[in-house]
Amino acid sequence: MDADIIRESLESSGLRCTPQRYAVMAFLMERNSHPTAAEIFDAVNRVDPRCSRATTYNNLRDLVQAGLVREVAVEGRGARFEAIQTRHHHFICDQCGAVEDLDWYDVPKPAGAALGKRVFRDCELIFRGLCQQCAKRKPKS
Amino acid sequence: MDADIIRESLESSGLRCTPQRYAVMAFLMERNSHPTAAEIFDAVNRVDPRCSRATTYNNLRDLVQAGLVREVAVEGRGARFEAIQTRHHHFICDQCGAVEDLDWYDVPKPAGAALGKRVFRDCELIFRGLCQQCAKRKPKS
DNA sequence: GTCTTAGATTAGATATATTCTAAACAGCAT
DNA sequence: ATGCTGTTTAGAATATATCTAATCTAAGAC
Ligand SMILES: [Mn+2]
Ligand SMILES: [Mn+2]
Ligand SMILES: [Zn+2]
Ligand SMILES: [Zn+2]
């Protein structure tokens, strides 16, 4: 049962474990997808404790600030989120926009000279192409 | 003079070279930044030929479809664009959101098994941290 | 237990970003 | 000129995100 894990991670970040906040965090942890705020709002309201649109956005903001959730860099209109788990890269489908996880592997950093006076924190690899479903549907160009 | 280069690249993609479309493309080519649609709209209207908001968006859509422009993957609300030039990676500032180019260097692809039945097209590396300006402003944590 | 208070939630209004609509326009071919 | 196709336009409509001010909740003080 990761109910306690969620509760503790919220509280150790200085966030109260409210039903709404818990529902948002639990939803993100039990999915390996990259849902939009609208999808999260719909999902957590399909079960009981009502969570308003503002609260969904507020909680996503708080969870990102607390470092428990990240906003994923994608092109397209709606922000997408994921719970922070093991490091991984992303695959984005040209056709349907699906964002899928790929296992992490180390990536060479740019040369110090290229970074200049910037402060490096992290890096992430984005692959593009066709996801399995779209590849199947489009046999040859 | 790259006026003819722009004209030709538009026409060889099957797009008429209208003043509005030219202005959008020229603006993207003479900048190495990653402007939002709103910034592009403002910039092309600072000079003469008026370009409505809808036309700015229409042309950005057409230019992306034609493969002359790409939408950059970033977190945050407004889509960002860049003319397609030499391959490069990106650095995104945690603090101010600036998107900067880094010289291209090759990146190892994931193992075939990890890609599964997906069709690989391209990959891109995103670095994160503090840009030069924000690093200066924030000496130590 | 009651009080106090900071934090959290809410509905709805507002702000921002993007797309749609329908009419007008521009260039080209007949 | 006429028609054709692609383009532009203002404004409306939709989608996405944030703000406001009132209310609620729960943890700590008493
Ligand atoms: Mn992911
Ligand atoms: Mn770039
Ligand atoms: Zn796909
Ligand atoms: Zn910065």
CSV table of C-alpha atoms (C1' of nucleotides) and ligand atoms in Angstrom, one decimal:
chain,number,residue,atom,x,y,z
A,1,MET,CA,0.0,0.0,0.0
A,2,ASP,CA,1.6,3.3,-1.0
A,3,ALA,CA,-1.1,5.4,0.7
A,4,ASP,CA,1.4,6.1,3.5
A,5,ILE,CA,4.2,6.7,1.1
A,6,ILE,CA,2.2,9.4,-0.7
A,7,ARG,CA,1.1,10.9,2.6
A,8,GLU,CA,4.6,11.0,3.9
A,9,SER,CA,6.1,12.4,0.8
A,10,LEU,CA,3.5,15.2,0.8
A,11,GLU,CA,4.1,16.0,4.5
A,12,SER,CA,7.8,15.9,4.3
A,13,SER,CA,7.5,18.5,1.6
A,14,GLY,CA,5.5,20.7,3.9
A,15,LEU,CA,2.2,20.1,2.2
A,16,ARG,CA,-0.9,18.9,4.0
A,17,CYS,CA,-2.2,15.6,2.8
A,18,THR,CA,-5.7,16.7,1.8
A,19,PRO,CA,-8.1,14.4,-0.1
A,20,GLN,CA,-7.8,16.5,-3.2
A,21,ARG,CA,-4.0,16.8,-3.2
A,22,TYR,CA,-3.7,13.1,-2.4
A,23,ALA,CA,-6.0,12.2,-5.3
A,24,VAL,CA,-3.9,14.2,-7.7
A,25,MET,CA,-0.6,12.7,-6.5
A,26,ALA,CA,-2.0,9.2,-6.4
A,27,PHE,CA,-3.3,9.5,-9.9
A,28,LEU,CA,0.0,10.6,-11.2
A,29,MET,CA,1.9,7.9,-9.3
A,30,GLU,CA,-0.2,5.0,-10.6
A,31,ARG,CA,0.1,6.1,-14.2
A,32,ASN,CA,3.1,6.0,-16.4
A,33,SER,CA,1.5,8.3,-18.8
A,34,HIS,CA,1.9,12.1,-19.1
A,35,PRO,CA,-1.6,13.5,-18.6
A,36,THR,CA,-2.7,17.1,-19.1
A,37,ALA,CA,-4.3,19.1,-16.3
A,38,ALA,CA,-7.7,18.5,-17.9
A,39,GLU,CA,-7.2,14.7,-17.9
A,40,ILE,CA,-6.1,14.8,-14.3
A,41,PHE,CA,-9.1,16.9,-13.3
A,42,ASP,CA,-11.4,14.5,-15.0
A,43,ALA,CA,-9.7,11.5,-13.6
A,44,VAL,CA,-9.7,12.6,-9.9
A,45,ASN,CA,-13.3,13.6,-10.2
A,46,ARG,CA,-14.4,10.3,-11.6
A,47,VAL,CA,-14.0,8.9,-8.1
A,48,ASP,CA,-15.5,10.5,-5.0
A,49,PRO,CA,-13.8,13.4,-3.5
A,50,ARG,CA,-14.6,16.4,-5.6
A,51,CYS,CA,-11.7,18.5,-6.7
A,52,SER,CA,-12.4,21.8,-8.4
A,53,ARG,CA,-10.5,23.0,-11.4
A,54,ALA,CA,-8.7,25.7,-9.4
A,55,THR,CA,-7.6,23.1,-6.8
A,56,THR,CA,-6.4,20.8,-9.5
A,57,TYR,CA,-4.2,23.5,-10.9
A,58,ASN,CA,-3.2,24.8,-7.4
A,59,ASN,CA,-2.1,21.3,-6.4
A,60,LEU,CA,-0.2,20.7,-9.6
A,61,ARG,CA,1.7,23.9,-9.0
A,62,ASP,CA,2.4,23.0,-5.4
A,63,LEU,CA,3.5,19.5,-6.2
A,64,VAL,CA,5.9,20.8,-8.9
A,65,GLN,CA,7.3,23.4,-6.5
A,66,ALA,CA,7.8,20.7,-3.9
A,67,GLY,CA,9.7,18.6,-6.4
A,68,LEU,CA,7.3,15.7,-6.4
A,69,VAL,CA,5.9,16.2,-9.9
A,70,ARG,CA,7.4,17.7,-13.0
A,71,GLU,CA,5.9,19.4,-16.0
A,72,VAL,CA,7.1,17.6,-19.1
A,73,ALA,CA,8.5,19.6,-22.0
A,74,VAL,CA,6.4,18.9,-25.1
A,75,GLU,CA,5.1,20.9,-28.0
A,76,GLY,CA,1.4,21.5,-28.0
A,77,ARG,CA,-1.1,23.4,-26.0
A,78,GLY,CA,-1.8,21.8,-22.6
A,79,ALA,CA,0.8,21.3,-20.0
A,80,ARG,CA,1.6,17.6,-19.2
A,81,PHE,CA,2.7,16.3,-15.9
A,82,GLU,CA,4.3,13.2,-14.4
A,83,ALA,CA,5.2,12.1,-10.9
A,84,ILE,CA,9.0,12.1,-10.4
A,85,GLN,CA,10.2,8.5,-10.5
A,86,THR,CA,13.3,6.9,-11.8
A,87,ARG,CA,15.2,8.9,-14.5
A,88,HIS,CA,14.1,8.2,-18.0
A,89,HIS,CA,14.0,9.7,-21.4
A,90,HIS,CA,11.0,10.4,-23.6
A,91,PHE,CA,9.7,9.4,-27.0
A,92,ILE,CA,7.1,11.7,-28.6
A,93,CYS,CA,5.0,10.5,-31.5
A,94,ASP,CA,5.0,12.8,-34.5
A,95,GLN,CA,1.5,11.6,-35.4
A,96,CYS,CA,-0.6,11.3,-32.3
A,97,GLY,CA,1.5,13.3,-29.8
A,98,ALA,CA,1.8,10.4,-27.3
A,99,VAL,CA,4.6,10.8,-24.8
A,100,GLU,CA,6.2,7.5,-23.8
A,101,ASP,CA,9.0,6.7,-21.3
A,102,LEU,CA,12.2,5.1,-22.4
A,103,ASP,CA,14.7,3.6,-20.0
A,104,TRP,CA,17.4,5.9,-18.8
A,105,TYR,CA,20.9,5.7,-20.1
A,106,ASP,CA,23.7,8.1,-19.6
A,107,VAL,CA,24.2,10.9,-22.1
A,108,PRO,CA,27.4,12.8,-22.7
A,109,LYS,CA,27.3,16.3,-21.4
A,110,PRO,CA,28.4,19.2,-23.7
A,111,ALA,CA,31.9,20.4,-23.4
A,112,GLY,CA,32.5,22.9,-20.6
A,113,ALA,CA,33.3,25.5,-23.2
A,114,ALA,CA,29.9,25.1,-24.9
A,115,LEU,CA,28.1,25.5,-21.6
A,116,GLY,CA,29.9,28.8,-20.9
A,117,LYS,CA,28.9,30.4,-17.6
A,118,ARG,CA,25.6,28.4,-17.4
A,119,VAL,CA,25.0,26.2,-14.5
A,120,PHE,CA,24.2,22.7,-15.5
A,121,ARG,CA,21.6,20.8,-13.5
A,122,ASP,CA,20.1,18.0,-15.5
A,123,CYS,CA,19.6,16.7,-19.0
A,124,GLU,CA,16.9,14.8,-20.8
A,125,LEU,CA,16.7,13.2,-24.2
A,126,ILE,CA,13.7,13.4,-26.5
A,127,PHE,CA,13.2,11.0,-29.3
A,128,ARG,CA,10.8,11.5,-32.1
A,129,GLY,CA,9.2,9.3,-34.6
A,130,LEU,CA,6.1,7.1,-34.7
A,131,CYS,CA,4.8,5.2,-31.7
A,132,GLN,CA,4.0,1.6,-32.1
A,133,GLN,CA,0.3,2.2,-32.9
A,134,CYS,CA,0.9,4.9,-35.4
A,135,ALA,CA,3.8,2.9,-37.0
A,136,LYS,CA,1.4,-0.1,-37.5
A,137,ARG,CA,-1.2,2.1,-39.0
A,138,LYS,CA,1.1,3.7,-41.5
A,139,PRO,CA,3.0,0.9,-43.2
A,140,LYS,CA,5.0,2.8,-45.8
A,141,SER,CA,5.1,6.5,-46.7
B,1,MET,CA,20.6,38.8,-49.6
B,2,ASP,CA,18.5,35.9,-48.4
B,3,ALA,CA,15.3,37.4,-49.7
B,4,ASP,CA,15.4,35.0,-52.7
B,5,ILE,CA,16.4,32.1,-50.5
B,6,ILE,CA,13.3,32.6,-48.4
B,7,ARG,CA,11.1,33.1,-51.4
B,8,GLU,CA,12.5,29.9,-53.0
B,9,SER,CA,12.2,27.8,-49.9
B,10,LEU,CA,8.6,28.8,-49.5
B,11,GLU,CA,7.7,28.2,-53.2
B,12,SER,CA,9.5,24.9,-53.4
B,13,SER,CA,7.4,23.8,-50.4
B,14,GLY,CA,4.2,24.7,-52.4
B,15,LEU,CA,3.5,27.8,-50.4
B,16,ARG,CA,3.0,31.2,-52.0
B,17,CYS,CA,5.4,33.9,-51.0
B,18,THR,CA,3.0,36.4,-49.5
B,19,PRO,CA,4.2,39.5,-47.6
B,20,GLN,CA,2.8,38.1,-44.4
B,21,ARG,CA,4.3,34.7,-44.7
B,22,TYR,CA,7.6,36.1,-45.9
B,23,ALA,CA,7.7,38.4,-42.8
B,24,VAL,CA,7.1,35.5,-40.4
B,25,MET,CA,9.7,33.3,-42.1
B,26,ALA,CA,12.3,36.1,-42.3
B,27,PHE,CA,11.8,37.0,-38.7
B,28,LEU,CA,12.4,33.5,-37.6
B,29,MET,CA,15.5,33.1,-39.8
B,30,GLU,CA,17.2,36.3,-38.6
B,31,ARG,CA,16.8,35.4,-35.0
B,32,ASN,CA,18.4,32.6,-33.1
B,33,SER,CA,15.9,32.8,-30.3
B,34,HIS,CA,12.7,30.8,-29.8
B,35,PRO,CA,9.9,33.3,-29.9
B,36,THR,CA,6.3,32.7,-29.0
B,37,ALA,CA,3.5,33.2,-31.5
B,38,ALA,CA,2.7,36.5,-29.7
B,39,GLU,CA,6.3,37.7,-30.0
B,40,ILE,CA,6.3,36.8,-33.7
B,41,PHE,CA,3.0,38.6,-34.2
B,42,ASP,CA,4.3,41.7,-32.5
B,43,ALA,CA,7.6,41.7,-34.3
B,44,VAL,CA,6.2,41.3,-37.8
B,45,ASN,CA,3.7,44.0,-37.2
B,46,ARG,CA,6.3,46.5,-35.9
B,47,VAL,CA,7.4,46.8,-39.6
B,48,ASP,CA,5.0,47.6,-42.4
B,49,PRO,CA,2.9,44.9,-43.8
B,50,ARG,CA,0.2,44.2,-41.4
B,51,CYS,CA,-0.3,40.6,-40.4
B,52,SER,CA,-3.4,39.6,-38.4
B,53,ARG,CA,-3.2,37.3,-35.5
B,54,ALA,CA,-5.0,34.5,-37.4
B,55,THR,CA,-2.6,34.8,-40.3
B,56,THR,CA,0.4,34.6,-38.0
B,57,TYR,CA,-1.0,31.4,-36.5
B,58,ASN,CA,-2.0,30.1,-40.0
B,59,ASN,CA,1.4,30.7,-41.4
B,60,LEU,CA,3.2,29.2,-38.5
B,61,ARG,CA,1.1,26.1,-38.9
B,62,ASP,CA,1.8,26.0,-42.7
B,63,LEU,CA,5.5,26.6,-42.2
B,64,VAL,CA,5.7,23.8,-39.6
B,65,GLN,CA,3.8,21.4,-41.9
B,66,ALA,CA,6.2,22.4,-44.8
B,67,GLY,CA,9.1,21.5,-42.6
B,68,LEU,CA,10.7,25.0,-42.7
B,69,VAL,CA,9.9,25.8,-39.0
B,70,ARG,CA,9.6,23.6,-35.9
B,71,GLU,CA,7.8,24.0,-32.7
B,72,VAL,CA,10.1,23.7,-29.8
B,73,ALA,CA,9.3,21.3,-26.9
B,74,VAL,CA,9.3,23.4,-23.8
B,75,GLU,CA,7.2,23.4,-20.7
B,76,GLY,CA,5.0,26.5,-20.3
B,77,ARG,CA,2.0,28.0,-21.9
B,78,GLY,CA,2.8,29.6,-25.2
B,79,ALA,CA,4.2,27.6,-28.1
B,80,ARG,CA,7.7,28.6,-29.3
B,81,PHE,CA,9.1,28.3,-32.8
B,82,GLU,CA,12.4,28.4,-34.6
B,83,ALA,CA,13.4,28.2,-38.2
B,84,ILE,CA,15.0,24.9,-39.1
B,85,GLN,CA,18.7,25.3,-39.4
B,86,THR,CA,21.7,23.3,-38.4
B,87,ARG,CA,21.0,20.6,-35.9
B,88,HIS,CA,21.5,21.7,-32.3
B,89,HIS,CA,20.5,20.9,-28.7
B,90,HIS,CA,18.7,23.2,-26.3
B,91,PHE,CA,19.4,24.6,-22.8
B,92,ILE,CA,16.4,25.8,-20.8
B,93,CYS,CA,16.8,28.0,-17.8
B,94,ASP,CA,15.0,26.8,-14.7
B,95,GLN,CA,14.7,30.4,-13.5
B,96,CYS,CA,13.7,32.6,-16.4
B,97,GLY,CA,12.6,30.0,-19.0
B,98,ALA,CA,15.0,31.2,-21.7
B,99,VAL,CA,15.7,28.6,-24.4
B,100,GLU,CA,19.2,28.7,-25.8
B,101,ASP,CA,20.9,26.7,-28.5
B,102,LEU,CA,23.9,24.5,-27.9
B,103,ASP,CA,26.1,23.1,-30.6
B,104,TRP,CA,25.1,19.7,-31.9
B,105,TYR,CA,27.0,16.6,-31.0
B,106,ASP,CA,26.0,13.0,-31.5
B,107,VAL,CA,23.9,11.2,-29.0
B,108,PRO,CA,23.7,7.5,-28.6
B,109,LYS,CA,20.4,6.1,-29.7
B,110,PRO,CA,18.5,3.8,-27.4
B,111,ALA,CA,19.0,0.1,-28.0
B,112,GLY,CA,16.7,-1.4,-30.6
B,113,ALA,CA,15.0,-3.4,-28.0
B,114,ALA,CA,14.1,-0.3,-26.0
B,115,LEU,CA,12.6,1.3,-29.0
B,116,GLY,CA,10.4,-1.7,-29.7
B,117,LYS,CA,8.2,-1.3,-32.8
B,118,ARG,CA,8.5,2.5,-32.7
B,119,VAL,CA,9.9,4.2,-35.8
B,120,PHE,CA,12.8,6.4,-34.9
B,121,ARG,CA,13.2,9.8,-36.7
B,122,ASP,CA,15.2,12.2,-34.6
B,123,CYS,CA,16.4,13.0,-31.2
B,124,GLU,CA,17.1,16.1,-29.3
B,125,LEU,CA,18.8,16.8,-26.0
B,126,ILE,CA,17.5,19.3,-23.5
B,127,PHE,CA,19.8,20.6,-20.8
B,128,ARG,CA,18.5,22.4,-17.8
B,129,GLY,CA,20.0,24.7,-15.2
B,130,LEU,CA,20.7,28.4,-14.9
B,131,CYS,CA,21.4,30.6,-17.9
B,132,GLN,CA,24.4,32.9,-17.7
B,133,GLN,CA,22.3,35.9,-16.6
B,134,CYS,CA,20.4,33.9,-13.9
B,135,ALA,CA,23.6,32.2,-12.7
B,136,LYS,CA,25.3,35.6,-12.2
B,137,ARG,CA,22.3,36.9,-10.3
B,138,LYS,CA,22.2,33.9,-7.9
B,139,PRO,CA,25.7,33.5,-6.6
B,140,LYS,CA,25.2,30.7,-4.1
B,141,SER,CA,22.1,28.9,-2.9
C,1,DG,C1',-13.3,20.7,24.2
C,2,DT,C1',-13.1,25.6,22.3
C,3,DC,C1',-10.4,29.1,20.0
C,4,DT,C1',-7.2,30.7,16.7
C,5,DT,C1',-5.1,30.7,12.7
C,6,DA,C1',-2.6,29.3,8.5
C,7,DG,C1',-3.5,26.6,4.8
C,8,DA,C1',-6.7,24.7,1.5
C,9,DT,C1',-10.8,24.6,-1.4
C,10,DT,C1',-14.5,26.5,-4.2
C,11,DA,C1',-17.4,28.7,-7.9
C,12,DG,C1',-17.1,31.8,-10.9
C,13,DA,C1',-14.9,35.6,-13.1
C,14,DT,C1',-11.0,36.8,-15.5
C,15,DA,C1',-6.8,36.4,-18.3
C,16,DT,C1',-4.2,34.3,-21.9
C,17,DA,C1',-3.6,31.3,-26.0
C,18,DT,C1',-5.3,29.3,-30.0
C,19,DT,C1',-8.6,28.2,-33.6
C,20,DC,C1',-12.7,28.9,-36.2
C,21,DT,C1',-15.9,31.5,-39.4
C,22,DA,C1',-17.4,33.8,-43.2
C,23,DA,C1',-16.4,37.4,-46.1
C,24,DA,C1',-13.2,39.8,-48.8
C,25,DC,C1',-8.9,39.7,-51.4
C,26,DA,C1',-4.9,38.5,-54.6
C,27,DG,C1',-2.8,36.2,-58.2
C,28,DC,C1',-3.2,33.2,-62.0
C,29,DA,C1',-5.5,30.8,-65.9
C,30,DT,C1',-8.9,30.6,-69.4
D,1,DA,C1',-14.0,39.7,-67.6
D,2,DT,C1',-14.7,35.2,-65.2
D,3,DG,C1',-13.6,31.7,-62.4
D,4,DC,C1',-10.5,29.3,-59.4
D,5,DT,C1',-7.6,28.5,-55.5
D,6,DG,C1',-5.1,29.9,-51.8
D,7,DT,C1',-4.6,33.8,-48.5
D,8,DT,C1',-5.9,37.3,-45.3
D,9,DT,C1',-8.9,39.5,-42.1
D,10,DA,C1',-11.8,40.9,-37.9
D,11,DG,C1',-14.1,39.1,-34.7
D,12,DA,C1',-16.3,35.2,-32.4
D,13,DA,C1',-15.6,31.0,-30.3
D,14,DT,C1',-13.0,27.7,-27.8
D,15,DA,C1',-9.3,26.0,-24.9
D,16,DT,C1',-6.2,26.6,-21.2
D,17,DA,C1',-4.7,28.7,-17.0
D,18,DT,C1',-5.0,32.0,-13.1
D,19,DC,C1',-7.2,35.1,-9.9
D,20,DT,C1',-10.7,36.5,-6.3
D,21,DA,C1',-13.0,36.5,-2.3
D,22,DA,C1',-15.7,33.7,0.5
D,23,DT,C1',-15.7,29.6,2.9
D,24,DC,C1',-14.0,25.4,4.9
D,25,DT,C1',-10.5,22.4,7.4
D,26,DA,C1',-7.4,20.8,10.6
D,27,DA,C1',-3.5,21.3,13.7
D,28,DG,C1',-1.8,23.8,17.8
D,29,DA,C1',-2.7,26.7,21.8
D,30,DC,C1',-5.3,27.2,25.6
E,1,MN,MN,8.0,10.3,-18.4
E,2,MN,MN,17.0,26.2,-31.1
E,3,ZN,ZN,1.4,7.8,-32.2
E,4,ZN,ZN,17.7,32.4,-16.9
